[in-house]
PDB file of C-alpha atoms in Angstrom:
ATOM      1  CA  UNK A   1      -3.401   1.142  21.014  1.00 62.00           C
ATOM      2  CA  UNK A   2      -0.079   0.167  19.258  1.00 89.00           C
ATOM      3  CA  UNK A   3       0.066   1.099  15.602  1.00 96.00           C
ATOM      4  CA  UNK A   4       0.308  -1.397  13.106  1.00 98.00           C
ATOM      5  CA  UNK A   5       2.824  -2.058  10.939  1.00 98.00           C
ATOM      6  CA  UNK A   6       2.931  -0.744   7.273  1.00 98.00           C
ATOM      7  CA  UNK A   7       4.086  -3.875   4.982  1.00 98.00           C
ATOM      8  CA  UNK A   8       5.255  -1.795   1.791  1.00 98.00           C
ATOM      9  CA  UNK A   9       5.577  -3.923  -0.948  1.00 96.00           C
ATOM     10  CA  UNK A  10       8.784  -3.260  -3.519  1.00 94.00           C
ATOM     11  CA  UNK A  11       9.297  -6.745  -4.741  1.00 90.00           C
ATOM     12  CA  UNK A  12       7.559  -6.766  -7.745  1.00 85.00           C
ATOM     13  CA  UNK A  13       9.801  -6.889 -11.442  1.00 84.00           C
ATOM     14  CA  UNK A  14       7.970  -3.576 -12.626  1.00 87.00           C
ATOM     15  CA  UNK A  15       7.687  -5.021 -16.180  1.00 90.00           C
ATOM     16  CA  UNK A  16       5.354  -3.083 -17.512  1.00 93.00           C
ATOM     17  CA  UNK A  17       7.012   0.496 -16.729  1.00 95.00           C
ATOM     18  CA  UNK A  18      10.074  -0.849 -18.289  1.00 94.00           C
ATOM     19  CA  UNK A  19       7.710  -2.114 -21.302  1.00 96.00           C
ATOM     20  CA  UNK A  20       6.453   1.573 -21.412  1.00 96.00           C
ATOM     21  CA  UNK A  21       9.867   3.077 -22.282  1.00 96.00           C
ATOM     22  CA  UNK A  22      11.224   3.241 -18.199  1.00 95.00           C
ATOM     23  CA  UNK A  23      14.718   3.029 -18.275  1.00 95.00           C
ATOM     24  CA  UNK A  24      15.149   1.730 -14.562  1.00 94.00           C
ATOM     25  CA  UNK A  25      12.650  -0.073 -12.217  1.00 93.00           C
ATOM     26  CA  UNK A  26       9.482   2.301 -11.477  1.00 96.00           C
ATOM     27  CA  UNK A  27      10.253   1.930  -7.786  1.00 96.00           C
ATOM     28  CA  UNK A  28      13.764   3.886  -8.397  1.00 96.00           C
ATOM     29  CA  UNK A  29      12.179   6.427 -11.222  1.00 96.00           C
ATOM     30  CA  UNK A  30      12.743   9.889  -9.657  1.00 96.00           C
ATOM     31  CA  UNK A  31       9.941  11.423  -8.982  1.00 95.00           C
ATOM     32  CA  UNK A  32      10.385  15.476  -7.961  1.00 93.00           C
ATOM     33  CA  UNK A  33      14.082  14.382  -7.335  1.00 94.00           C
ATOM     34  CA  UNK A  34      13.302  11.659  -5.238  1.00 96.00           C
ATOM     35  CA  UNK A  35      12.925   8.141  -6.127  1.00 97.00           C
ATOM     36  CA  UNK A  36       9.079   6.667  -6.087  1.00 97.00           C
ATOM     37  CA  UNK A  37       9.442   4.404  -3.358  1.00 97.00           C
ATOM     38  CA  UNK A  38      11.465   6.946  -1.373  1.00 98.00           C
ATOM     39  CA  UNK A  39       8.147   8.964  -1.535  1.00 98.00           C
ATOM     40  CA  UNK A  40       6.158   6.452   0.065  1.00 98.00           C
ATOM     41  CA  UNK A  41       8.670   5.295   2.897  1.00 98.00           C
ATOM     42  CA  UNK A  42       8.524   9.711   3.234  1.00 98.00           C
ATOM     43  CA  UNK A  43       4.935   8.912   3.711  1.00 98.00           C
ATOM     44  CA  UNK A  44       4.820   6.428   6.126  1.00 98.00           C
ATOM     45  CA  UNK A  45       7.617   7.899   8.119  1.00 98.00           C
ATOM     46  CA  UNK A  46       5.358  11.625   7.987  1.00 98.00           C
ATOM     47  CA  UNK A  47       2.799   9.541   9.726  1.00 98.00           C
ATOM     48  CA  UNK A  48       4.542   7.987  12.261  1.00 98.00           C
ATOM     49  CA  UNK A  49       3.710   4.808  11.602  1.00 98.00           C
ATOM     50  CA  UNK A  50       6.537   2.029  12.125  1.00 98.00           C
ATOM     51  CA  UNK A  51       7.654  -0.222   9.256  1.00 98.00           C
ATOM     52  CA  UNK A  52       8.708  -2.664   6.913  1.00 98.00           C
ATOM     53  CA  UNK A  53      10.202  -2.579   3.137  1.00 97.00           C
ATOM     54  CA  UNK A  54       9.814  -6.064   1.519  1.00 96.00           C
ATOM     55  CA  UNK A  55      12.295  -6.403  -1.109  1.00 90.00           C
ATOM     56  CA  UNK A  56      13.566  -9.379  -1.176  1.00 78.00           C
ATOM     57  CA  UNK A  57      16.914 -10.120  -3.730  1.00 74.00           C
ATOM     58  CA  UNK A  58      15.440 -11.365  -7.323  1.00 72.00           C
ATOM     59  CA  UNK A  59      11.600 -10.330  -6.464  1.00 75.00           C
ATOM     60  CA  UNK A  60       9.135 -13.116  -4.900  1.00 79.00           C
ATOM     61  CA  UNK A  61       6.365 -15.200  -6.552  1.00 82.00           C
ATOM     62  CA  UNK A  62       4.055 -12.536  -6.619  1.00 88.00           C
ATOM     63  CA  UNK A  63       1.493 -10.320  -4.136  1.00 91.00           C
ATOM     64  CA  UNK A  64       0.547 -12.899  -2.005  1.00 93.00           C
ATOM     65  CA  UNK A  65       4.096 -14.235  -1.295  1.00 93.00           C
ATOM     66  CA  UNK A  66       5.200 -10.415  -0.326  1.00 94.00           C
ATOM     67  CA  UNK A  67       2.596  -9.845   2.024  1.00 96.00           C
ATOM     68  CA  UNK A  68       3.449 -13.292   3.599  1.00 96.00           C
ATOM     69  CA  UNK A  69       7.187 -12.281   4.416  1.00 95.00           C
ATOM     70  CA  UNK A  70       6.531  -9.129   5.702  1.00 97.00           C
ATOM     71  CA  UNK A  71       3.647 -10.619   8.401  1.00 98.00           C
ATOM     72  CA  UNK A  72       6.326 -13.216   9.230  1.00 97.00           C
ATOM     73  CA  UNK A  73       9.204 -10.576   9.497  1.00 97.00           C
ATOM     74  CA  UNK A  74       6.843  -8.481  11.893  1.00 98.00           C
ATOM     75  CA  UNK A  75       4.767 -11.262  13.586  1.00 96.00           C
ATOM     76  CA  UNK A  76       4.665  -9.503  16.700  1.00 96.00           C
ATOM     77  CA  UNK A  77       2.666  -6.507  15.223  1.00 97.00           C
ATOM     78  CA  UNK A  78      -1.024  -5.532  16.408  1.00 97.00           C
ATOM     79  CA  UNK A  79      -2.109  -5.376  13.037  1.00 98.00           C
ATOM     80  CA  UNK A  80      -0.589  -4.662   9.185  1.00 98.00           C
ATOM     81  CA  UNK A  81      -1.501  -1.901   6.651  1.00 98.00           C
ATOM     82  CA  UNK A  82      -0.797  -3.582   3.254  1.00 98.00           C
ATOM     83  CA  UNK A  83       0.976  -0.677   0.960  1.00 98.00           C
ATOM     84  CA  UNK A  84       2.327  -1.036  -2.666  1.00 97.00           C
ATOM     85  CA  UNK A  85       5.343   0.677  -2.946  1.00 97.00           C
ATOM     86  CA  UNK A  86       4.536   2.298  -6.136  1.00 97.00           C
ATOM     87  CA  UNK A  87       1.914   4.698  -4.687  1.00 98.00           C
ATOM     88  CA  UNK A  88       4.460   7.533  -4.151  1.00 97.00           C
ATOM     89  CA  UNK A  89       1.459  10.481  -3.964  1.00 97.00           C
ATOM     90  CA  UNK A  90      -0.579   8.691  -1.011  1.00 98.00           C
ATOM     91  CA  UNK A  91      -1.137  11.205   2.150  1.00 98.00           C
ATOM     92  CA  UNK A  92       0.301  10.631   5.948  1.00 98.00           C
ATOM     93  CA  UNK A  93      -3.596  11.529   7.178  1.00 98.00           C
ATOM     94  CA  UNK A  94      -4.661   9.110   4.387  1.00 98.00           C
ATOM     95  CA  UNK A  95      -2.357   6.044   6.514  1.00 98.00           C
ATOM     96  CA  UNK A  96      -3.419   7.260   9.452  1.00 98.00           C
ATOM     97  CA  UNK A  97      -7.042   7.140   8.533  1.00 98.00           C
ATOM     98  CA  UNK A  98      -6.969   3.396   8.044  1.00 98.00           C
ATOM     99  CA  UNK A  99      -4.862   2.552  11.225  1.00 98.00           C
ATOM    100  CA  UNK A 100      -6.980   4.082  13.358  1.00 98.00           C
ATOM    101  CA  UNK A 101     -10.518   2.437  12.012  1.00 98.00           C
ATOM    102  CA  UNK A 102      -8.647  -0.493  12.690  1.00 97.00           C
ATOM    103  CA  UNK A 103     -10.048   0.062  16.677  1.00 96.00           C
ATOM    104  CA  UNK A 104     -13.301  -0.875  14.860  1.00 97.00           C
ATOM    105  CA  UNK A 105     -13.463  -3.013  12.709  1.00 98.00           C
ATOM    106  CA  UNK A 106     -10.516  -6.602  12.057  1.00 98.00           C
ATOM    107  CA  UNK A 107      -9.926  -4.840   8.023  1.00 98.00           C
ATOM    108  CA  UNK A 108     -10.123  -1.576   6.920  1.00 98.00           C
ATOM    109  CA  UNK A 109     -10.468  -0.519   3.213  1.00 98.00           C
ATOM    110  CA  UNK A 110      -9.368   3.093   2.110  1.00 98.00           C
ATOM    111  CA  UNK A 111     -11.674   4.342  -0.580  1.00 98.00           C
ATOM    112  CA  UNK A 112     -11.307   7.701  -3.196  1.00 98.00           C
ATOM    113  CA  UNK A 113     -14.800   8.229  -4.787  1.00 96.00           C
ATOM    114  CA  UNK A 114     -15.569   5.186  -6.172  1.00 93.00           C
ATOM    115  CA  UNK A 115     -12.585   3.315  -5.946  1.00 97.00           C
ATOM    116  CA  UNK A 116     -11.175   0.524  -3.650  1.00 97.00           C
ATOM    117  CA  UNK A 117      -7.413   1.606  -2.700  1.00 98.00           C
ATOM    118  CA  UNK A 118      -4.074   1.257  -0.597  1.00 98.00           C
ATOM    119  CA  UNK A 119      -3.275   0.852   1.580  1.00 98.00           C
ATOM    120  CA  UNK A 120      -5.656  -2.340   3.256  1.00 98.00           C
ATOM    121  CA  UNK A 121      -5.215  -2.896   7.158  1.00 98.00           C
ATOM    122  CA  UNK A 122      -5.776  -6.250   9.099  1.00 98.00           C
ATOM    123  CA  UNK A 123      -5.478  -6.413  12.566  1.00 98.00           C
ATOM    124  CA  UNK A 124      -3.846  -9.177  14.246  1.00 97.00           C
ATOM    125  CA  UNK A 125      -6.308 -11.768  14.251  1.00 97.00           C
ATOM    126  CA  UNK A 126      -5.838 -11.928  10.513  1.00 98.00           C
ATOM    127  CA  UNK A 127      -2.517 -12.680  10.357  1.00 98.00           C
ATOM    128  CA  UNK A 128      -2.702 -16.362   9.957  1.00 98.00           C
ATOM    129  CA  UNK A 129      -4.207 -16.020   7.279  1.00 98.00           C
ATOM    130  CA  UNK A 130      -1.902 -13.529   5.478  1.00 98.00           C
ATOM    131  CA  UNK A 131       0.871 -15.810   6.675  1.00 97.00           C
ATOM    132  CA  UNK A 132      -0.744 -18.510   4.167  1.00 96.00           C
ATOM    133  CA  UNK A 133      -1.011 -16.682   0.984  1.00 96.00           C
ATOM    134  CA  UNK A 134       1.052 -17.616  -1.425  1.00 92.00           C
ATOM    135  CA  UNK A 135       2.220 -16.737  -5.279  1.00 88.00           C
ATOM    136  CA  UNK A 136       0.682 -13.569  -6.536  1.00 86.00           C
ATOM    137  CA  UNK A 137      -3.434 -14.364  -4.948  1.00 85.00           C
ATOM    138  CA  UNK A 138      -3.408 -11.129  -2.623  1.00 88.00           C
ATOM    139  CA  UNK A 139      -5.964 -10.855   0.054  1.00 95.00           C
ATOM    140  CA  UNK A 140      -8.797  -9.963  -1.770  1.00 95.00           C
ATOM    141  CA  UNK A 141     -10.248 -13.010  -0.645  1.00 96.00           C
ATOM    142  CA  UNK A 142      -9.788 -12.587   2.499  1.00 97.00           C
ATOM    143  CA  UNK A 143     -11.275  -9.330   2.552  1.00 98.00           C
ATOM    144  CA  UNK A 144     -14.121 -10.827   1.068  1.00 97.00           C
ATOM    145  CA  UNK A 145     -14.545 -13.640   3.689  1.00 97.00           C
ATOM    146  CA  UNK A 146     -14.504 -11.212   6.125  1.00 98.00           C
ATOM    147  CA  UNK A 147     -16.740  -8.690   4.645  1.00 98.00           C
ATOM    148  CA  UNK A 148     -19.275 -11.376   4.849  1.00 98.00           C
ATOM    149  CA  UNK A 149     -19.057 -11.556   8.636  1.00 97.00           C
ATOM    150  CA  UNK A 150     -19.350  -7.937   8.769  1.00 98.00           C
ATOM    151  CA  UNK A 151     -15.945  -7.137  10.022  1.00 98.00           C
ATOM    152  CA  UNK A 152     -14.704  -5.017   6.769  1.00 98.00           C
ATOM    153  CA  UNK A 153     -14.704  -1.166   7.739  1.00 98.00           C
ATOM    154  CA  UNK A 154     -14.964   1.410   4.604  1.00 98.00           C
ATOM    155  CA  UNK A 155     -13.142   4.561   4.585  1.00 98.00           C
ATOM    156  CA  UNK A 156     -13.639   7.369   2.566  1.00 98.00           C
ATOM    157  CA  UNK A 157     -11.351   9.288   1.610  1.00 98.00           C
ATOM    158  CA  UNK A 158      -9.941  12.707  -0.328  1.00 97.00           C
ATOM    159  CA  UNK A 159      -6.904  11.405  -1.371  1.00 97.00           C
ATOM    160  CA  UNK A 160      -6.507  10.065  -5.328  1.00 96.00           C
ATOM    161  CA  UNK A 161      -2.825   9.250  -3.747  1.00 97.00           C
ATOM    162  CA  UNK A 162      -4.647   5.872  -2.642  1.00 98.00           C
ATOM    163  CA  UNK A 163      -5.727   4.795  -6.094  1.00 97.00           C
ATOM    164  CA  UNK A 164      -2.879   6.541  -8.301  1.00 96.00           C
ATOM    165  CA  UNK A 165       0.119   4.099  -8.645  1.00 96.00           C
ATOM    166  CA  UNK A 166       3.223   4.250 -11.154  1.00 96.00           C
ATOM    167  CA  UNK A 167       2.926   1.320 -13.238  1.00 95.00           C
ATOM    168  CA  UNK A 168       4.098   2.887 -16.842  1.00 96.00           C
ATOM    169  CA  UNK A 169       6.399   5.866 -18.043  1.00 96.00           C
ATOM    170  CA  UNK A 170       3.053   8.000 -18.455  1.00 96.00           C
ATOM    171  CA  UNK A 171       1.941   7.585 -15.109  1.00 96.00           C
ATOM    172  CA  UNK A 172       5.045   8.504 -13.832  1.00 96.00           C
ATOM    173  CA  UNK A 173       4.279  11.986 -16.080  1.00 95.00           C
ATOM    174  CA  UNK A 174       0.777  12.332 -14.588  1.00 95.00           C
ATOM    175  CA  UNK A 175       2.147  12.017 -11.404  1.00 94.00           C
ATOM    176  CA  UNK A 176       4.782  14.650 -12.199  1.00 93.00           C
ATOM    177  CA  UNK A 177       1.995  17.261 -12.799  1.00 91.00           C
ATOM    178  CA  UNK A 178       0.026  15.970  -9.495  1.00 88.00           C
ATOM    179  CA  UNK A 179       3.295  16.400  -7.229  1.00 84.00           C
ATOM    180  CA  UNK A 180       3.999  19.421  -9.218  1.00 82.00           C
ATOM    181  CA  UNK A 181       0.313  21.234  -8.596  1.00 81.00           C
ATOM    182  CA  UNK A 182       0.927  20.174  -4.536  1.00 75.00           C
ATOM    183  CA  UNK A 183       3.958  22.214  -4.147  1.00 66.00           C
TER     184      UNK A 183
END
């Protein structure tokens, strides 16, 4: 099997972290001496997965419109794992995880306890449809659409890194003491 390709997603203004007192985007605030999105690109790279950092110039419409350039830049993937860039404590096992249920099932979503997380993987067949979406509408619904054909695969995992993502100054702090604790 061919790995998919991890889309990370770093095109978004990051308003509300500079709202929250951030003095440069959240994607650049250091983070154990090491910028946030440098943590999850560490990540990705830890897994072995391959690739692909959408930051466009001056941002994009939104979600949807990310994930759409980064299918289109990497059309000739097997599949996609769909990863916000501001998730800087998520696992390599954690990535892994949800590439490999992708041999079962056409979308895979990464759970921790209770909680839906990052990243979400689609295997090729999906890919027309992630080549449509548009503005900030992520996938949710296609995730949906699919779940009702039984082709959605849960996985459950120990990893908060899936769910935790820098969006304000105090997360950034909280994630501080979390990195801190691992070392």
């Amino acid at each position: 099997m061919s790995w998919p390709v991890v889309i990370i997603l770093a095109a978004g203004r990051g308003e509300r972290f500079l709202a929250s007192g951030g003095k440069t985007h959240k994607l650049e605030a250091l983070l154990g001496g090491k910028s946030v999105v440098a943590h999850v690109i560490q990540a990705v790279e830890t897994a072995g997965l391959p690739w692909h950092l959408v930051r466009p110039e001056g941002g994009t419409g939104g979600m949807g419109e990310s994930i759409s350039l980064g299918v289109e830049a990497t059309a000739e993937a097997s599949g996609w794992l769909i990863l916000p860039a501001d998730l800087p404590l998520i696992q390599p096992a954690s990535l892994l995880s949800v590439a490999e249920a992708l041999r079962d099932k056409g979308i895979v979503v990464p759970h921790y306890r209770q909680q839906a997380g990052h990243p979400v993987g689609f295997r090729r067949e999906y890919g027309e449809a992630l080549l449509a979406l548009a503005g900030d509408t992520g996938a949710r619904e296609i995730v949906r659409g699919a779940r009702r054909m039984g082709d959605v695969g849960d996985v459950w995992l120990e990893d908060s890194g899936i769910v935790f993502d820098v969006d304000t100054v105090e997360d950034l702090e909280r994630a501080q003491g979390r990195f801190s604790l691992r070392r």
